[in-house]
Tab-separated table of C-alpha atoms in Angstrom:
chain	number	residue	atom	x	y	z
A	1	MET	CA	-21.721	169.050	7.320
A	2	SER	CA	-25.400	168.320	6.889
A	3	ALA	CA	-27.186	166.302	9.535
A	4	VAL	CA	-28.100	162.734	8.747
A	5	PRO	CA	-31.881	162.279	8.507
A	6	CYS	CA	-32.812	160.476	11.715
A	7	GLN	CA	-35.802	158.681	10.247
A	8	ALA	CA	-34.019	157.505	7.120
A	9	ILE	CA	-31.113	155.924	8.990
A	10	THR	CA	-32.859	152.910	10.413
A	11	ALA	CA	-36.484	152.819	9.257
A	12	SER	CA	-35.856	150.082	6.703
A	13	LEU	CA	-33.403	148.338	9.023
A	14	PHE	CA	-35.942	148.367	11.839
A	15	LEU	CA	-38.677	146.933	9.644
A	16	ALA	CA	-36.381	144.156	8.483
A	17	ILE	CA	-35.219	143.333	12.014
A	18	TYR	CA	-38.728	143.627	13.463
A	19	THR	CA	-40.192	141.346	10.805
A	20	GLU	CA	-37.389	138.816	11.245
A	21	SER	CA	-37.726	138.820	15.039
A	22	SER	CA	-41.498	138.414	14.880
A	23	ALA	CA	-41.252	135.579	12.383
A	24	GLN	CA	-38.307	133.877	14.062
A	25	PRO	CA	-38.664	134.129	17.852
A	26	LEU	CA	-36.069	132.623	20.123
A	27	VAL	CA	-36.677	128.951	19.402
A	28	GLN	CA	-35.239	127.333	22.498
A	29	VAL	CA	-37.493	129.432	24.744
A	30	GLU	CA	-40.640	129.820	22.675
A	31	GLU	CA	-40.940	126.087	22.036
A	32	SER	CA	-40.714	125.175	25.711
A	33	PRO	CA	-43.589	122.762	26.452
A	34	VAL	CA	-44.292	124.666	29.661
A	35	ILE	CA	-44.589	128.004	27.860
A	36	MET	CA	-46.790	126.512	25.152
A	37	LYS	CA	-49.090	124.827	27.658
A	38	TYR	CA	-49.911	128.082	29.392
A	39	ALA	CA	-49.990	130.061	26.152
A	40	VAL	CA	-53.041	128.103	24.994
A	41	SER	CA	-55.040	128.757	28.148
A	42	LEU	CA	-54.019	132.409	28.278
A	43	LEU	CA	-54.994	132.913	24.645
A	44	ALA	CA	-58.510	131.795	25.476
A	45	LEU	CA	-58.542	134.115	28.478
A	46	ALA	CA	-57.461	137.055	26.337
A	47	VAL	CA	-60.704	136.920	24.372
A	48	THR	CA	-62.943	137.566	27.371
A	49	ALA	CA	-60.728	139.242	29.957
A	50	MET	CA	-61.992	142.571	31.258
A	51	GLY	CA	-59.146	143.141	33.691
A	52	LYS	CA	-59.912	141.983	37.229
A	53	GLU	CA	-57.848	140.757	40.126
A	54	ILE	CA	-57.622	136.996	40.550
A	55	PRO	CA	-55.779	134.713	42.965
A	56	LYS	CA	-52.273	133.747	41.999
A	57	ASP	CA	-52.131	130.327	40.332
A	58	PRO	CA	-49.496	128.371	42.323
A	59	LYS	CA	-48.867	125.804	39.581
A	60	ARG	CA	-48.507	128.385	36.829
A	61	ALA	CA	-46.352	130.542	39.093
A	62	ALA	CA	-44.024	127.643	39.837
A	63	ASP	CA	-43.735	126.557	36.214
A	64	LEU	CA	-43.337	129.930	34.509
A	65	TYR	CA	-42.138	132.448	37.068
A	66	ASP	CA	-40.522	130.873	40.110
A	67	SER	CA	-38.447	128.772	37.726
A	68	GLY	CA	-37.234	131.920	35.963
A	69	LEU	CA	-38.458	130.597	32.620
A	70	MET	CA	-40.568	133.619	31.675
A	71	HIS	CA	-37.891	136.109	32.723
A	72	GLU	CA	-35.248	134.276	30.720
A	73	GLN	CA	-37.581	134.226	27.715
A	74	ILE	CA	-38.041	137.990	27.812
A	75	MET	CA	-34.357	138.762	28.354
A	76	SER	CA	-33.351	136.334	25.612
A	77	HIS	CA	-35.821	137.853	23.190
A	78	LYS	CA	-34.441	141.324	23.898
A	79	GLU	CA	-30.848	140.127	23.551
A	80	LEU	CA	-31.625	138.551	20.192
A	81	PHE	CA	-33.411	141.632	18.888
A	82	TRP	CA	-30.679	144.016	20.097
A	83	ALA	CA	-27.960	141.780	18.644
A	84	ARG	CA	-29.647	142.030	15.257
A	85	GLN	CA	-29.851	145.798	15.660
A	86	ARG	CA	-26.176	146.017	16.580
A	87	LYS	CA	-25.195	143.897	13.588
A	88	ALA	CA	-27.191	146.259	11.388
A	89	GLY	CA	-25.314	149.257	12.802
A	90	VAL	CA	-28.175	150.775	14.780
A	91	PHE	CA	-25.963	151.422	17.823
A	92	ALA	CA	-23.128	152.930	15.802
A	93	GLU	CA	-22.410	156.628	16.203
A	94	GLN	CA	-24.846	158.192	13.777
A	95	TRP	CA	-27.261	160.371	15.706
A	96	PRO	CA	-26.701	164.125	15.321
A	97	GLU	CA	-27.203	166.586	18.147
A	98	LEU	CA	-30.703	168.050	18.083
A	99	HIS	CA	-31.706	171.477	19.332
A	100	PHE	CA	-35.020	173.134	20.081
A	101	ALA	CA	-37.966	172.109	17.939
A	102	GLN	CA	-41.465	173.286	18.718
A	103	CYS	CA	-44.307	170.808	18.438
A	104	ARG	CA	-46.582	172.170	15.708
A	105	ASP	CA	-49.445	170.342	14.052
A	106	GLY	CA	-48.332	167.096	15.668
A	107	LYS	CA	-44.705	167.292	14.525
A	108	ALA	CA	-41.385	168.498	15.941
A	109	VAL	CA	-38.987	169.212	13.057
A	110	PRO	CA	-35.365	169.644	14.265
A	111	PHE	CA	-33.915	170.680	10.869
A	112	ARG	CA	-35.700	173.281	8.763
A	113	ASP	CA	-34.217	171.911	5.540
A	114	GLN	CA	-35.501	168.409	6.334
A	115	PRO	CA	-39.284	168.720	6.704
A	116	ASN	CA	-39.725	164.953	6.415
A	117	ASN	CA	-37.388	164.342	9.337
A	118	PHE	CA	-39.716	164.825	12.286
A	119	TYR	CA	-40.892	163.384	15.579
A	120	ARG	CA	-44.583	162.982	16.278
A	121	CYS	CA	-45.768	164.911	19.304
A	122	ASN	CA	-48.594	166.566	21.172
A	123	ASN	CA	-48.107	169.484	23.577
A	124	ILE	CA	-44.413	168.678	24.154
A	125	ASN	CA	-41.438	170.534	22.663
A	126	LEU	CA	-37.997	169.107	22.011
A	127	HIS	CA	-35.258	171.116	23.737
A	128	HIS	CA	-32.109	169.041	23.269
A	129	PHE	CA	-30.734	165.639	22.314
A	130	LEU	CA	-27.253	164.129	22.704
A	131	SER	CA	-26.274	160.658	21.523
A	132	HIS	CA	-24.861	158.063	23.885
A	133	GLN	CA	-21.515	158.494	22.167
A	134	ALA	CA	-21.617	162.247	22.823
A	135	LEU	CA	-22.323	161.309	26.434
A	136	GLY	CA	-19.147	159.241	26.647
A	137	SER	CA	-20.402	155.718	25.977
A	138	SER	CA	-18.301	153.431	23.816
A	139	ILE	CA	-21.124	150.973	23.085
A	140	GLY	CA	-23.984	153.392	22.420
A	141	GLN	CA	-26.790	151.708	24.330
A	142	GLY	CA	-28.879	153.164	27.146
A	143	SER	CA	-31.280	151.995	29.814
A	144	SER	CA	-32.419	153.656	33.037
A	145	SER	CA	-32.306	157.307	34.076
A	146	TRP	CA	-32.828	159.425	37.148
A	147	GLY	CA	-32.311	162.990	38.288
A	148	TRP	CA	-31.076	165.081	41.184
A	149	VAL	CA	-31.569	168.711	42.179
A	150	SER	CA	-28.868	170.371	44.280
A	151	ASP	CA	-29.653	172.598	47.244
A	152	ASP	CA	-29.095	175.681	45.092
A	153	GLY	CA	-31.503	174.456	42.402
A	154	ARG	CA	-29.163	173.064	39.753
A	155	GLU	CA	-30.700	170.146	37.866
A	156	PHE	CA	-28.666	167.060	37.024
A	157	ALA	CA	-29.324	163.993	34.897
A	158	VAL	CA	-27.924	160.517	35.474
A	159	ILE	CA	-28.074	158.454	32.292
A	160	ALA	CA	-27.518	154.702	32.564
A	161	GLN	CA	-25.606	153.093	29.700
A	162	GLY	CA	-24.207	149.664	28.972
A	163	ASP	CA	-20.747	150.701	30.124
A	164	GLY	CA	-21.535	152.982	33.042
A	165	ALA	CA	-23.491	156.078	33.980
A	166	ALA	CA	-23.189	159.482	32.318
A	167	PHE	CA	-23.702	162.713	34.241
A	168	ALA	CA	-25.095	165.885	32.707
A	169	GLU	CA	-26.479	169.159	33.932
A	170	ILE	CA	-29.717	170.447	32.452
A	171	THR	CA	-29.262	174.163	31.938
A	172	THR	CA	-31.993	176.754	32.360
A	173	ALA	CA	-32.319	176.709	28.569
A	174	GLY	CA	-32.968	172.967	28.579
A	175	LYS	CA	-29.574	171.917	27.231
A	176	LEU	CA	-27.687	168.820	28.352
A	177	ARG	CA	-24.226	169.833	29.525
A	178	TYR	CA	-22.149	166.642	29.652
A	179	LEU	CA	-20.015	166.604	32.813
A	180	GLY	CA	-18.522	163.123	32.952
A	181	ARG	CA	-19.192	159.511	33.750
A	182	LEU	CA	-18.775	156.682	36.218
A	183	PRO	CA	-17.759	153.432	34.469
A	184	GLN	CA	-19.173	150.065	35.462
A	185	THR	CA	-17.546	148.200	38.341
A	186	ALA	CA	-13.876	147.616	37.543
A	187	GLY	CA	-13.173	144.341	35.765
A	188	THR	CA	-16.785	143.579	34.827
A	189	PRO	CA	-18.235	143.284	31.323
A	190	THR	CA	-20.820	145.668	29.931
A	191	SER	CA	-24.515	145.020	30.476
A	192	ARG	CA	-27.599	146.296	28.713
A	193	TRP	CA	-29.380	146.345	32.069
A	194	ARG	CA	-28.237	149.080	34.450
A	195	GLU	CA	-30.595	150.637	36.976
A	196	ILE	CA	-30.084	153.774	39.051
A	197	ARG	CA	-31.935	155.586	41.837
A	198	THR	CA	-31.074	158.486	44.093
A	199	TYR	CA	-30.814	158.278	47.846
A	200	LYS	CA	-30.580	161.843	49.133
A	201	HIS	CA	-27.548	163.240	47.247
A	202	TYR	CA	-26.174	159.822	46.311
A	203	ILE	CA	-26.827	157.650	43.292
A	204	VAL	CA	-27.257	153.896	43.803
A	205	ILE	CA	-26.352	151.750	40.789
A	206	GLY	CA	-26.955	148.074	40.064
A	207	SER	CA	-26.483	145.962	36.937
A	208	GLU	CA	-27.287	142.549	35.491
A	209	THR	CA	-23.614	141.822	34.864
A	210	TYR	CA	-21.769	139.315	37.049
A	211	ASP	CA	-19.642	140.731	39.904
A	212	HIS	CA	-20.946	144.267	39.455
A	213	HIS	CA	-22.713	144.515	42.840
A	214	ILE	CA	-23.896	147.954	44.056
A	215	GLN	CA	-22.089	151.250	43.503
A	216	ILE	CA	-22.841	154.315	45.641
A	217	PHE	CA	-21.635	157.655	44.301
A	218	ASP	CA	-21.932	161.142	45.818
A	219	LEU	CA	-23.575	163.445	43.284
A	220	LYS	CA	-22.147	166.485	45.051
A	221	LYS	CA	-18.925	165.654	43.197
A	222	LEU	CA	-20.637	167.084	40.119
A	223	LEU	CA	-21.015	170.539	41.634
A	224	ASN	CA	-17.383	171.531	41.214
A	225	ILE	CA	-16.789	170.210	37.696
A	226	ASP	CA	-15.718	172.893	35.236
A	227	TYR	CA	-17.369	171.629	32.063
A	228	LYS	CA	-15.216	173.957	29.956
A	229	LYS	CA	-12.211	171.796	30.834
A	230	GLY	CA	-13.890	168.700	29.453
A	231	PRO	CA	-15.786	165.778	30.979
A	232	VAL	CA	-14.421	163.915	34.005
A	233	THR	CA	-14.174	160.130	34.100
A	234	PHE	CA	-14.483	159.041	37.704
A	235	ASP	CA	-12.583	156.064	39.055
A	236	PRO	CA	-15.026	153.189	39.755
A	237	VAL	CA	-13.061	152.320	42.889
A	238	LYS	CA	-11.471	155.447	44.335
A	239	ASP	CA	-14.317	157.839	43.592
A	240	LEU	CA	-17.120	155.770	45.087
A	241	THR	CA	-18.609	156.740	48.428
A	242	GLY	CA	-19.602	153.161	49.122
A	243	PHE	CA	-19.782	149.721	47.586
A	244	TYR	CA	-21.920	146.746	48.550
A	245	GLY	CA	-20.243	143.572	47.338
A	246	ASN	CA	-22.242	140.773	48.928
A	247	LEU	CA	-24.861	140.009	46.308
A	248	PRO	CA	-24.993	136.285	45.464
A	249	ASP	CA	-23.238	136.642	42.088
A	250	GLY	CA	-23.097	140.420	41.751
A	251	ARG	CA	-26.159	140.748	39.532
A	252	ALA	CA	-29.216	142.841	40.361
A	253	HIS	CA	-32.106	143.603	38.074
A	254	ASN	CA	-33.158	146.742	39.862
A	255	VAL	CA	-32.469	149.062	42.774
A	256	LEU	CA	-34.671	151.502	44.661
A	257	ALA	CA	-34.390	153.662	47.748
A	258	ASN	CA	-36.487	155.265	50.465
A	259	ASP	CA	-35.042	158.492	51.851
A	260	ASP	CA	-37.529	158.439	54.735
A	261	SER	CA	-36.427	155.062	56.098
A	262	GLY	CA	-32.739	155.270	55.198
A	263	PHE	CA	-32.746	152.082	53.129
A	264	ALA	CA	-32.001	151.030	49.590
A	265	TYR	CA	-33.522	147.870	48.177
A	266	VAL	CA	-31.920	145.503	45.708
A	267	VAL	CA	-34.340	143.325	43.756
A	268	GLY	CA	-33.927	140.543	41.242
A	269	ALA	CA	-30.494	139.572	42.581
A	270	ARG	CA	-29.975	136.130	41.141
A	271	PRO	CA	-29.727	133.189	41.330
A	272	ARG	CA	-33.267	132.474	42.450
A	273	THR	CA	-31.977	129.527	44.445
A	274	ASP	CA	-30.185	131.857	46.855
A	275	ALA	CA	-31.639	132.241	50.355
A	276	CYS	CA	-33.212	135.581	49.396
A	277	ARG	CA	-34.808	134.041	46.278
A	278	SER	CA	-34.196	137.247	44.289
A	279	GLY	CA	-36.595	139.117	46.558
A	280	LEU	CA	-36.126	142.423	48.375
A	281	ILE	CA	-32.646	142.798	49.894
A	282	PHE	CA	-32.482	145.531	52.542
A	283	LEU	CA	-29.419	147.803	52.494
A	284	ASP	CA	-28.964	150.135	55.455
A	285	LEU	CA	-27.643	153.437	54.071
A	286	SER	CA	-27.423	155.326	57.355
A	287	ASP	CA	-23.706	155.354	56.543
A	288	PRO	CA	-23.511	155.355	52.723
A	289	SER	CA	-19.788	154.631	52.890
A	290	ASN	CA	-20.548	151.331	54.598
A	291	PRO	CA	-23.815	149.867	53.266
A	292	THR	CA	-24.881	146.777	55.177
A	293	SER	CA	-27.624	144.245	54.598
A	294	LEU	CA	-30.095	143.721	57.432
A	295	GLY	CA	-31.905	140.872	55.738
A	296	CYS	CA	-34.288	140.224	52.884
A	297	ALA	CA	-37.866	139.381	51.994
A	298	ALA	CA	-37.692	136.018	50.260
A	299	ALA	CA	-41.386	135.134	50.463
A	300	ASP	CA	-43.036	135.272	47.027
A	301	GLY	CA	-39.622	135.049	45.423
A	302	TYR	CA	-38.380	137.219	42.579
A	303	VAL	CA	-39.188	140.937	42.683
A	304	HIS	CA	-38.781	142.764	39.378
A	305	ASP	CA	-39.381	146.270	40.687
A	306	ALA	CA	-40.912	147.893	43.752
A	307	GLN	CA	-41.770	151.127	45.512
A	308	CYS	CA	-41.183	151.340	49.259
A	309	LEU	CA	-42.877	154.052	51.326
A	310	ILE	CA	-43.807	154.947	54.868
A	311	TYR	CA	-47.497	154.150	54.775
A	312	LYS	CA	-50.058	156.930	54.879
A	313	GLY	CA	-53.526	155.896	53.844
A	314	PRO	CA	-56.932	154.494	54.729
A	315	HIS	CA	-55.764	151.124	56.084
A	316	THR	CA	-55.159	152.344	59.639
A	317	LYS	CA	-53.547	149.088	60.748
A	318	TYR	CA	-50.460	149.918	58.690
A	319	VAL	CA	-50.147	153.681	59.191
A	320	GLY	CA	-46.521	154.576	59.939
A	321	LYS	CA	-45.164	151.219	58.786
A	322	GLU	CA	-42.818	150.808	55.830
A	323	ILE	CA	-44.723	149.195	52.980
A	324	CYS	CA	-43.246	147.904	49.724
A	325	TYR	CA	-45.398	147.499	46.638
A	326	GLY	CA	-43.731	144.721	44.669
A	327	TYR	CA	-44.170	144.005	40.979
A	328	ASN	CA	-43.410	140.312	40.975
A	329	GLU	CA	-43.733	138.955	37.429
A	330	ASP	CA	-47.286	137.628	37.825
A	331	SER	CA	-48.624	139.562	40.797
A	332	LEU	CA	-48.888	142.745	42.792
A	333	THR	CA	-47.288	141.716	46.078
A	334	ILE	CA	-47.489	144.020	49.089
A	335	TYR	CA	-44.990	143.708	51.950
A	336	ASP	CA	-44.620	145.113	55.442
A	337	VAL	CA	-40.849	145.577	55.759
A	338	THR	CA	-40.847	147.648	58.940
A	339	ASP	CA	-38.977	144.897	60.770
A	340	LYS	CA	-36.095	144.039	58.463
A	341	GLN	CA	-35.450	140.810	60.343
A	342	TRP	CA	-39.041	139.640	59.992
A	343	PRO	CA	-40.647	141.141	56.884
A	344	GLU	CA	-44.183	140.008	56.137
A	345	VAL	CA	-46.155	139.525	52.947
A	346	ILE	CA	-49.470	141.320	53.356
A	347	SER	CA	-51.053	140.153	50.103
A	348	VAL	CA	-50.288	138.514	46.763
A	349	THR	CA	-52.751	139.294	43.976
A	350	SER	CA	-52.677	138.447	40.293
A	351	TYR	CA	-54.998	139.689	37.554
A	352	GLU	CA	-56.558	138.650	34.268
A	353	GLY	CA	-54.012	138.751	31.475
A	354	ALA	CA	-50.996	138.824	33.798
A	355	THR	CA	-47.997	137.973	31.640
A	356	TYR	CA	-45.068	139.857	33.164
A	357	THR	CA	-45.928	142.271	35.975
A	358	HIS	CA	-43.209	144.836	35.487
A	359	GLN	CA	-43.527	148.130	37.365
A	360	GLY	CA	-45.921	150.584	38.924
A	361	TRP	CA	-46.344	153.616	41.153
A	362	VAL	CA	-48.628	154.859	43.908
A	363	LEU	CA	-50.837	157.770	42.856
A	364	ASP	CA	-50.350	159.760	46.054
A	365	THR	CA	-47.581	158.927	48.519
A	366	GLU	CA	-49.383	161.026	51.152
A	367	TRP	CA	-52.591	159.002	50.806
A	368	GLN	CA	-51.893	155.563	49.404
A	369	GLU	CA	-55.293	154.557	48.111
A	370	PHE	CA	-54.577	153.766	44.445
A	371	LEU	CA	-51.684	152.666	42.283
A	372	ILE	CA	-51.138	152.056	38.601
A	373	LEU	CA	-49.300	149.038	37.209
A	374	ASP	CA	-47.885	148.009	33.856
A	375	ASP	CA	-47.326	144.537	32.462
A	376	GLU	CA	-44.387	144.448	30.046
A	377	TYR	CA	-45.310	141.395	28.021
A	378	ASP	CA	-49.108	141.374	27.770
A	379	GLU	CA	-49.099	143.600	24.697
A	380	TYR	CA	-46.389	141.526	23.046
A	381	ASP	CA	-48.169	138.243	23.735
A	382	GLY	CA	-51.648	139.674	23.114
A	383	ARG	CA	-53.182	138.702	26.445
A	384	GLY	CA	-55.911	140.074	28.667
A	385	PRO	CA	-57.099	143.628	28.038
A	386	ALA	CA	-53.866	144.249	26.095
A	387	ALA	CA	-54.756	141.681	23.428
A	388	ASN	CA	-55.140	144.537	20.932
A	389	GLY	CA	-51.474	145.497	21.395
A	390	HIS	CA	-52.128	148.921	22.907
A	391	ALA	CA	-50.146	149.798	26.035
A	392	THR	CA	-52.401	149.022	28.996
A	393	THR	CA	-52.172	150.649	32.415
A	394	PHE	CA	-53.924	148.730	35.192
A	395	ILE	CA	-55.614	150.656	38.007
A	396	TRP	CA	-55.632	149.224	41.523
A	397	ASP	CA	-57.575	150.199	44.630
A	398	ILE	CA	-55.171	149.509	47.511
A	399	SER	CA	-57.273	151.039	50.289
A	400	ASN	CA	-57.227	147.556	51.819
A	401	LEU	CA	-53.617	146.388	51.580
A	402	GLU	CA	-54.716	142.865	52.427
A	403	ALA	CA	-57.171	142.667	49.521
A	404	PRO	CA	-56.280	145.054	46.665
A	405	LYS	CA	-58.792	145.336	43.833
A	406	GLN	CA	-58.070	145.832	40.141
A	407	THR	CA	-60.736	148.366	39.240
A	408	GLY	CA	-60.051	149.224	35.622
A	409	TYR	CA	-57.455	150.148	33.060
A	410	TYR	CA	-56.409	152.749	30.520
A	411	GLN	CA	-55.213	151.995	26.988
A	412	ALA	CA	-52.855	154.135	24.942
A	413	PRO	CA	-54.114	155.340	21.550
A	414	ARG	CA	-51.268	153.574	19.770
A	415	LYS	CA	-49.691	150.117	19.659
A	416	THR	CA	-46.650	149.830	21.890
A	417	ILE	CA	-45.186	148.015	24.889
A	418	ASP	CA	-45.221	149.832	28.221
A	419	HIS	CA	-42.104	149.829	30.377
A	420	ASN	CA	-41.724	152.348	33.228
A	421	GLN	CA	-44.013	155.006	34.652
A	422	TYR	CA	-43.724	157.469	37.518
A	423	VAL	CA	-46.413	159.623	39.098
A	424	ILE	CA	-45.874	163.287	39.918
A	425	GLY	CA	-48.912	165.177	41.144
A	426	ASN	CA	-51.892	164.414	38.929
A	427	TYR	CA	-49.824	162.941	36.117
A	428	SER	CA	-48.224	159.673	35.136
A	429	PHE	CA	-45.119	159.993	32.983
A	430	GLN	CA	-44.904	156.796	30.969
A	431	SER	CA	-41.999	155.455	28.944
A	432	ASN	CA	-43.616	153.240	26.351
A	433	TYR	CA	-40.691	151.883	24.317
A	434	GLY	CA	-41.084	152.855	20.640
A	435	ALA	CA	-44.023	155.191	21.307
A	436	GLY	CA	-41.871	157.458	23.464
A	437	ILE	CA	-43.095	159.384	26.479
A	438	SER	CA	-46.760	159.826	27.288
A	439	ILE	CA	-48.131	162.130	29.987
A	440	LEU	CA	-51.445	160.969	31.411
A	441	ASP	CA	-53.811	163.048	33.516
A	442	ILE	CA	-54.832	160.550	36.191
A	443	SER	CA	-56.623	162.983	38.508
A	444	SER	CA	-59.964	161.282	37.815
A	445	ILE	CA	-58.955	157.899	39.223
A	446	PRO	CA	-59.924	158.445	42.900
A	447	THR	CA	-63.506	159.259	41.879
A	448	ASN	CA	-63.619	157.127	38.727
A	449	PRO	CA	-61.292	154.135	39.159
A	450	SER	CA	-62.535	152.473	35.972
A	451	GLY	CA	-59.962	154.430	33.981
A	452	SER	CA	-62.486	155.973	31.607
A	453	GLY	CA	-61.566	159.466	32.805
A	454	VAL	CA	-57.817	159.108	32.222
A	455	ARG	CA	-56.606	161.163	29.282
A	456	GLU	CA	-53.328	161.775	27.509
A	457	VAL	CA	-52.252	165.432	27.767
A	458	GLY	CA	-48.775	165.182	26.266
A	459	TRP	CA	-46.779	162.881	24.008
A	460	PHE	CA	-43.397	162.862	22.312
A	461	ASP	CA	-42.388	159.977	20.047
A	462	ILE	CA	-38.630	159.418	20.033
A	463	TYR	CA	-38.657	156.431	17.653
A	464	PRO	CA	-40.073	157.397	14.230
A	465	GLU	CA	-38.967	154.194	12.498
A	466	ASP	CA	-42.226	152.424	13.384
A	467	ASP	CA	-44.612	155.332	12.768
A	468	ASN	CA	-46.178	153.858	9.651
A	469	LEU	CA	-46.997	150.459	11.091
A	470	GLU	CA	-50.593	149.496	11.794
A	471	GLY	CA	-51.714	151.042	15.058
A	472	GLY	CA	-49.061	153.746	14.851
A	473	GLY	CA	-46.301	151.755	16.510
A	474	SER	CA	-44.610	148.418	17.066
A	475	LEU	CA	-44.518	145.719	19.707
A	476	ALA	CA	-40.736	145.836	19.884
A	477	PHE	CA	-38.178	146.607	22.586
A	478	VAL	CA	-36.961	149.836	21.032
A	479	GLY	CA	-36.994	153.500	21.954
A	480	THR	CA	-37.362	154.795	25.476
A	481	TRP	CA	-36.452	152.774	28.561
A	482	SER	CA	-37.265	155.377	31.191
A	483	SER	CA	-37.779	159.047	31.910
A	484	TYR	CA	-37.365	161.439	34.825
A	485	ALA	CA	-39.796	164.331	35.182
A	486	ASN	CA	-39.331	165.521	38.760
A	487	TYR	CA	-37.409	168.692	37.934
A	488	PRO	CA	-38.770	172.020	39.255
A	489	SER	CA	-38.135	173.564	35.827
A	490	GLY	CA	-40.621	171.236	34.147
A	491	TYR	CA	-38.004	169.675	31.880
A	492	ILE	CA	-38.232	165.938	31.306
A	493	LEU	CA	-35.230	163.673	30.759
A	494	ILE	CA	-35.772	160.689	28.462
A	495	ASN	CA	-33.189	157.936	28.090
A	496	THR	CA	-33.428	155.752	25.014
A	497	ILE	CA	-31.950	152.411	24.078
A	498	GLU	CA	-30.489	153.198	20.649
A	499	ARG	CA	-30.088	156.935	20.386
A	500	GLY	CA	-29.217	158.777	23.581
A	501	ALA	CA	-30.726	161.267	26.024
A	502	TRP	CA	-33.439	163.813	25.318
A	503	VAL	CA	-34.713	166.874	27.135
A	504	VAL	CA	-38.326	167.783	26.389
A	505	LYS	CA	-40.897	170.009	28.060
A	506	PRO	CA	-44.681	170.383	27.918
A	507	GLN	CA	-45.853	173.468	26.054
A	508	THR	CA	-48.431	174.203	28.722
A	509	THR	CA	-47.761	174.159	32.444
A	510	LEU	CA	-49.172	171.056	34.091
A	511	PRO	CA	-51.342	172.169	37.039
């Protein structure tokens, strides 16, 4: 049976859906008088903004962010777009397994008899692809991803999907070996938002679906699976190590963990009217079978994502304390969470063009002097430095935690929306929706924080349907949600919304 051309399947469908979504945004949200009022002022700002830190605007924050209005707008827009995709059959089982394809002359061609079926690339080879259906999902939609390396060096992938999490081993040849899955919390509906992080040899899972709460699963259970006997479906009750069931309504937008402190953090747990205000909720994982909450950081409200670390850096006042860098919709918010009963906000800083502060990462966990930050909606709304629609990475000097400075930014060479990025060594591995994964050399930032020295050293585009649009991409919520690149082998796991999971690898070793 011949493989179905990947580009031909949905290129025309995507263009139709993309055009319709752009022309017909979600009316009940877009026409909000509050949204429109701030849109006018931000449009004017976009013309002149160079990308600098500014104080947070309390009135704008209350109207757009503390109210949840902006978050609901973004989620509703995504839901509408994905519903149109689903109706058009984009999430149906149609994606063939792909094997090794070398990146040559800017293209990776999986099938020799289909030269026009290719993925754009630079310095990254395709090693393997499996669809969400091949990875056990019944709804065919993915989100987050993470990885784990066992004590004996085996590399595992955890692939978040709408109906659970799939487990696979990445072989030495770069193949995904599907081992099994953990379904969503028993009795709960599916959710397009599922986030996962490792804590030691456990995976911590949260979801935006009601009554899901937090699952904790021991990844060592994967070590004894005989894949030749077929994948294992774990019981979402009996096979869990632990379960935290005291979130306000069971929903969480994100989870994270800090192995050094022994805590996991739940963020974006709604409703915002709860005592924790959707801020950082502290889960003590000293006994993963009995996770307990020691409090929360409600000040500054909703946290969309964060990174929590034991502080090592130039601000001597905070050395040895546990610091969380929060990405809080319209600000970079830095917390001291050393005392879980009395967490403190160190600083709250916004920036020109702030539309939806989404995620970021510290450049060096051993010397926390700089971080990079992405704003998920500035490209889409055309605001600030991202007014040209090119994915924009903001650079921050955090040498003074009490007064961080936004020193510059980097822009991708193609139009796209940025989503998640993680720093390993001198490189940022960015998942930029339809533009795929981009590897940035960020080693110049400590000596040149303007961003002018940042350069792209690798790229693999996993969504060819928008290749021919102006700017080489689209401002749509398609393609890659996240990636995981912290494998000793150098393989990179990419999880995508429509297709499935990919394993790629740079052609040259990253120093």
